[in-house]
PDB file of C-alpha atoms in Angstrom:
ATOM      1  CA  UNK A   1      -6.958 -25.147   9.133  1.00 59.00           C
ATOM      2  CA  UNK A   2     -10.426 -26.814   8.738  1.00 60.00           C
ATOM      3  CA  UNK A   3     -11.497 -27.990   5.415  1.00 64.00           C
ATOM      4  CA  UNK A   4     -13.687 -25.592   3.889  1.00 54.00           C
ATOM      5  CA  UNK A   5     -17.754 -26.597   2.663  1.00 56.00           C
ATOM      6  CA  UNK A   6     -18.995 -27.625  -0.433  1.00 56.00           C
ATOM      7  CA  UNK A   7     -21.170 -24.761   0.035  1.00 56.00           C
ATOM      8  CA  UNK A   8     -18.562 -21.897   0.813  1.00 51.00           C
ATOM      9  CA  UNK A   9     -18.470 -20.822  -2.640  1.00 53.00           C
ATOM     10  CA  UNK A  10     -22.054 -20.699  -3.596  1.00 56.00           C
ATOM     11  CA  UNK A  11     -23.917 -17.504  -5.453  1.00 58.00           C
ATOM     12  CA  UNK A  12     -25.180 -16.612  -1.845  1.00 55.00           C
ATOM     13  CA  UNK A  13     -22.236 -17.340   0.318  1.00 55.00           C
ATOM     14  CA  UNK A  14     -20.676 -14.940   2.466  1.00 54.00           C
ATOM     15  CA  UNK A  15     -17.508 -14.618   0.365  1.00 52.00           C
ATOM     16  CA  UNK A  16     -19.508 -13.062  -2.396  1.00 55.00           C
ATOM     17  CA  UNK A  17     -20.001 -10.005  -0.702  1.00 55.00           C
ATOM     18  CA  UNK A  18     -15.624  -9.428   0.474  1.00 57.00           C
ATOM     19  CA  UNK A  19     -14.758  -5.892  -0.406  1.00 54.00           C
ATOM     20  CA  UNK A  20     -11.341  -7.044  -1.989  1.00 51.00           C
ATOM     21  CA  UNK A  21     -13.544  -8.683  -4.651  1.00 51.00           C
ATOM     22  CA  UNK A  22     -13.518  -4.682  -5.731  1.00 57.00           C
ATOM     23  CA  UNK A  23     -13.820  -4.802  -9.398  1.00 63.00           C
ATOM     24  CA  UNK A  24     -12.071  -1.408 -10.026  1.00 76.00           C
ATOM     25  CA  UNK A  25      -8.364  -1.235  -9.758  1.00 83.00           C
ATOM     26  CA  UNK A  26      -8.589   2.587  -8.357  1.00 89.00           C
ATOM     27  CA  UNK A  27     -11.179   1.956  -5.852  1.00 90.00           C
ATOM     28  CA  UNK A  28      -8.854   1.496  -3.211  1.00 89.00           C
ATOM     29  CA  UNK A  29      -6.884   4.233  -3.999  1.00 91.00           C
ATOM     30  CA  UNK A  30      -9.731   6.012  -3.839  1.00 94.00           C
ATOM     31  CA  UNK A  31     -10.685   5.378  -0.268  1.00 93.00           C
ATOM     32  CA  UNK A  32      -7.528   5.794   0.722  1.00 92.00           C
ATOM     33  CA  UNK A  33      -7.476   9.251  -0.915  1.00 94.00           C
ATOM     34  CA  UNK A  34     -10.892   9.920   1.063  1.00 96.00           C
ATOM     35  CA  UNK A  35      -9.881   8.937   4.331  1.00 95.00           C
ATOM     36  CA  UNK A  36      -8.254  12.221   4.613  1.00 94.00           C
ATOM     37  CA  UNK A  37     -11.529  14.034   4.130  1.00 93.00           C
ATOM     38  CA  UNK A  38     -14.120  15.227   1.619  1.00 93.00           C
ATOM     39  CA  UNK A  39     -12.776  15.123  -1.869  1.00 94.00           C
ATOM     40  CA  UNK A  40     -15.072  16.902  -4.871  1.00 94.00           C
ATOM     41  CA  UNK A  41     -14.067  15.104  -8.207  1.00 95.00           C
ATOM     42  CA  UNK A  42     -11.650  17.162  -9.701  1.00 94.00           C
ATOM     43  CA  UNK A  43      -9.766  16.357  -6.627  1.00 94.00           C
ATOM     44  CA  UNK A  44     -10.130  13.133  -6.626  1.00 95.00           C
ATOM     45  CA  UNK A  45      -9.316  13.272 -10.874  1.00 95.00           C
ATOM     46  CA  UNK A  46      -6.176  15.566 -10.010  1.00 94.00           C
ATOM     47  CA  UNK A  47      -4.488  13.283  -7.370  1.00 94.00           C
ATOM     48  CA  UNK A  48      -5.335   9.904  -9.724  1.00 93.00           C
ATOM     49  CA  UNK A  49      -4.292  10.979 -13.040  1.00 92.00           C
ATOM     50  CA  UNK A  50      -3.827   7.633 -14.513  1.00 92.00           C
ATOM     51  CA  UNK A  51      -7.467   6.797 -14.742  1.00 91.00           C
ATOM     52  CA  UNK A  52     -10.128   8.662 -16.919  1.00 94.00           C
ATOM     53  CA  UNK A  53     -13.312  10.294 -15.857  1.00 94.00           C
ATOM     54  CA  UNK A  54     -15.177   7.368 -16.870  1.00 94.00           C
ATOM     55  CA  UNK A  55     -13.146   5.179 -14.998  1.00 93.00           C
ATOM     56  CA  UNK A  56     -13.108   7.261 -12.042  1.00 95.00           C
ATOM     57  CA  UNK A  57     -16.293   7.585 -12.283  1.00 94.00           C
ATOM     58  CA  UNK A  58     -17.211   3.904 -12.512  1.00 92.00           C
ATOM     59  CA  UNK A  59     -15.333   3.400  -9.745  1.00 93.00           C
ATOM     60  CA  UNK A  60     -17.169   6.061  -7.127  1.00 94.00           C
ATOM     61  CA  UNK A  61     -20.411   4.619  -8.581  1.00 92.00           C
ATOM     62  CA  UNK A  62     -19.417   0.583  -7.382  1.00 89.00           C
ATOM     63  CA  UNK A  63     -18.558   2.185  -4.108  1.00 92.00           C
ATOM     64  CA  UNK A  64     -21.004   3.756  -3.456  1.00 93.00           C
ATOM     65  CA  UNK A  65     -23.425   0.869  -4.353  1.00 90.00           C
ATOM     66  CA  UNK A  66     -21.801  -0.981  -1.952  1.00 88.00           C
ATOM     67  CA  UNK A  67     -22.159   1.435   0.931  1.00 92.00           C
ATOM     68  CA  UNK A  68     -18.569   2.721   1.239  1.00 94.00           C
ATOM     69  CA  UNK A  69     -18.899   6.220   0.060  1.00 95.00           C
ATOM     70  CA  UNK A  70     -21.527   8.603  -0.231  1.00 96.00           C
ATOM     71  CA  UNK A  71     -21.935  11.853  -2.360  1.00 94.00           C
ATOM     72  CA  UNK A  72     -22.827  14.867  -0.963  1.00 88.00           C
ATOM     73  CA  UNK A  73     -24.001  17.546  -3.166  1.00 80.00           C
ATOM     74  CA  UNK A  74     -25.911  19.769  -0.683  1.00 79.00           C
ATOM     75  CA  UNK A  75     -23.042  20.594   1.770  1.00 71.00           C
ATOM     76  CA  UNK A  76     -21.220  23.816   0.878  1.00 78.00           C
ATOM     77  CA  UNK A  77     -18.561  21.942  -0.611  1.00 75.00           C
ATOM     78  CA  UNK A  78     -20.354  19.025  -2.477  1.00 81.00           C
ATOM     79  CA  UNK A  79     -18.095  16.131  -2.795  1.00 94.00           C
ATOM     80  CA  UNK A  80     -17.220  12.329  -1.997  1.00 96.00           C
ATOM     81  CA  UNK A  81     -16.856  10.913   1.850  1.00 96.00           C
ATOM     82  CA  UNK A  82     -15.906   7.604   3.784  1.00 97.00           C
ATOM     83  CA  UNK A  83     -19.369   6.358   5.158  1.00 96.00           C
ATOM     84  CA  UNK A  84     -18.825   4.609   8.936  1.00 97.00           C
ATOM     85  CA  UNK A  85     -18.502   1.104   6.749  1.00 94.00           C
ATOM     86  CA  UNK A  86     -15.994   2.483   4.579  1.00 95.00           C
ATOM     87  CA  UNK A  87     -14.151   3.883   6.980  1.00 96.00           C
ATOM     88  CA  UNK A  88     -13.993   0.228   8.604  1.00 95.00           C
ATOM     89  CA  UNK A  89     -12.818  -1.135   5.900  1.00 91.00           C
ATOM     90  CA  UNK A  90      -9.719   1.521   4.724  1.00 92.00           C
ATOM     91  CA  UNK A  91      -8.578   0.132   8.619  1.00 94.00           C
ATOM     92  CA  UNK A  92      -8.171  -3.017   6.771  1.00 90.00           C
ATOM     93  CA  UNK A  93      -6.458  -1.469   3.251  1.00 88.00           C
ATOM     94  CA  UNK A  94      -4.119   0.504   5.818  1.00 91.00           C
ATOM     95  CA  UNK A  95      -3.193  -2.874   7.153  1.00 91.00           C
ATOM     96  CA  UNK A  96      -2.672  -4.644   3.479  1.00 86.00           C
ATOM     97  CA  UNK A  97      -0.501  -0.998   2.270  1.00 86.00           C
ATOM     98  CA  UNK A  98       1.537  -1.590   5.476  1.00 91.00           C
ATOM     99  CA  UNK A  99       2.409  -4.932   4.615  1.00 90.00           C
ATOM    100  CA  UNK A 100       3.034  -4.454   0.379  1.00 88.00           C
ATOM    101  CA  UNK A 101       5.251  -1.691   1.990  1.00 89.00           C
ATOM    102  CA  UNK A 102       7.081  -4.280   4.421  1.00 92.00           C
ATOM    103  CA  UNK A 103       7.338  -7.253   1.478  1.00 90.00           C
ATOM    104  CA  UNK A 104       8.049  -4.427  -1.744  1.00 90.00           C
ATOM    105  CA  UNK A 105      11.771  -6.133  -2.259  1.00 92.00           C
ATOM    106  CA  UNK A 106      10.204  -9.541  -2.430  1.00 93.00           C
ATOM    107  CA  UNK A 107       6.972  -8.708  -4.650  1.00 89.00           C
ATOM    108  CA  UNK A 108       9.347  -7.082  -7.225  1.00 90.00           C
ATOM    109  CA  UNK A 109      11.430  -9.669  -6.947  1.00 90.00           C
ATOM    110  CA  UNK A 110       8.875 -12.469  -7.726  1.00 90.00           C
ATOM    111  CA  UNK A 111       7.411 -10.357 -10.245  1.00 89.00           C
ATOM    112  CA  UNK A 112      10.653 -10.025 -12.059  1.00 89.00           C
ATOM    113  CA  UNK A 113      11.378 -13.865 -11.921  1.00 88.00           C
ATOM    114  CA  UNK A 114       7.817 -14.392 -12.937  1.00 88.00           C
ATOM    115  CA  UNK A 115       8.574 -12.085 -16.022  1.00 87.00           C
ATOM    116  CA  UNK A 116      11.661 -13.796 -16.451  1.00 80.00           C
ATOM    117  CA  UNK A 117      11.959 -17.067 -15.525  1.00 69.00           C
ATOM    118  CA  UNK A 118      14.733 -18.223 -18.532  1.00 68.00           C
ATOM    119  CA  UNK A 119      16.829 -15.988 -16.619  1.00 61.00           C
ATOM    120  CA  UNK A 120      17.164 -18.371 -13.715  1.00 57.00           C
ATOM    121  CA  UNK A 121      17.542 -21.503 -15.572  1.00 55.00           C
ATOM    122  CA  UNK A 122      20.740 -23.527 -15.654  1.00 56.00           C
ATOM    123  CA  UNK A 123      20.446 -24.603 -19.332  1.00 51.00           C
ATOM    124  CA  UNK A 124      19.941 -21.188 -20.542  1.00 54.00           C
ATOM    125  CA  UNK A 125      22.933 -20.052 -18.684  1.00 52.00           C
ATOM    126  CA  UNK A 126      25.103 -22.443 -20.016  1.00 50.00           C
ATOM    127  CA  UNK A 127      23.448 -21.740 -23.665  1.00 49.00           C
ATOM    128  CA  UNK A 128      24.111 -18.288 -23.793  1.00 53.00           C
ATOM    129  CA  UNK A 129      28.071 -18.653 -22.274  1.00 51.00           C
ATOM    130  CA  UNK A 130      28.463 -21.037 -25.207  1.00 51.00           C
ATOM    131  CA  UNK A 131      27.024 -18.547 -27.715  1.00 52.00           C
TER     132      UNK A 131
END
């Protein structure tokens, strides 16, 4: 691997722009809900109960400033679509669910150390048989 510029980080730089820099936790989930079609807002609200309108909302509006989704409210049944560049990038988000899918065991399980990490420790093992 080559070293990387002084400049690859700057305000302008390429990296700036990466979709996965998505600022909205749902926004994937919501392309990913769209790639099956047209969704209106109360669909897209029913399957993504979790978040509130205002997030959800929030969320359509950042992708569709970016160019990934556009609102139609002129077709018969007005609602949210993939544009050609979001549907290029859910190829990508297909690729990254396929492999959380194939590494689930291990995330949880370096989650759970993470969230735990006493647990593994020889000292506090022989602490709490002594106790």
């Amino acid at each position: 691997m080559s070293r990387l510029s002084p400049e690859t980080f700057d305000e302008l730089c390429p990296s700036s722009m990466l979709p996965i820099r998505m600022q909205n936790k749902w926004a994937p989930l919501i392309m990913r809900l769209l790639g099956e079609g047209v969704q209106p807002f109360s669909e897209l609200r029913r399957a993504l109960p979790r978040t509130s309108p205002k997030e959800l909302t929030r969320a359509l509006r950042s992708l569709d400033r970016d160019g990934f989704i556009t609102r139609d409210v002129n077709a018969e049944s007005p609602g949210y679509s993939l544009t050609p560049l979001g549907q290029s990038l859910l190829v990508v988000l297909l690729d990254v669910y396929a492999w959380t899918a194939e590494h689930w065991d291990e995330l949880v399980d370096a989650r759970e150390r993470a969230s735990h990490p006493e647990a593994g420790s020889p000292v506090n093992n022989v602490l709490a048989r002594n106790s």
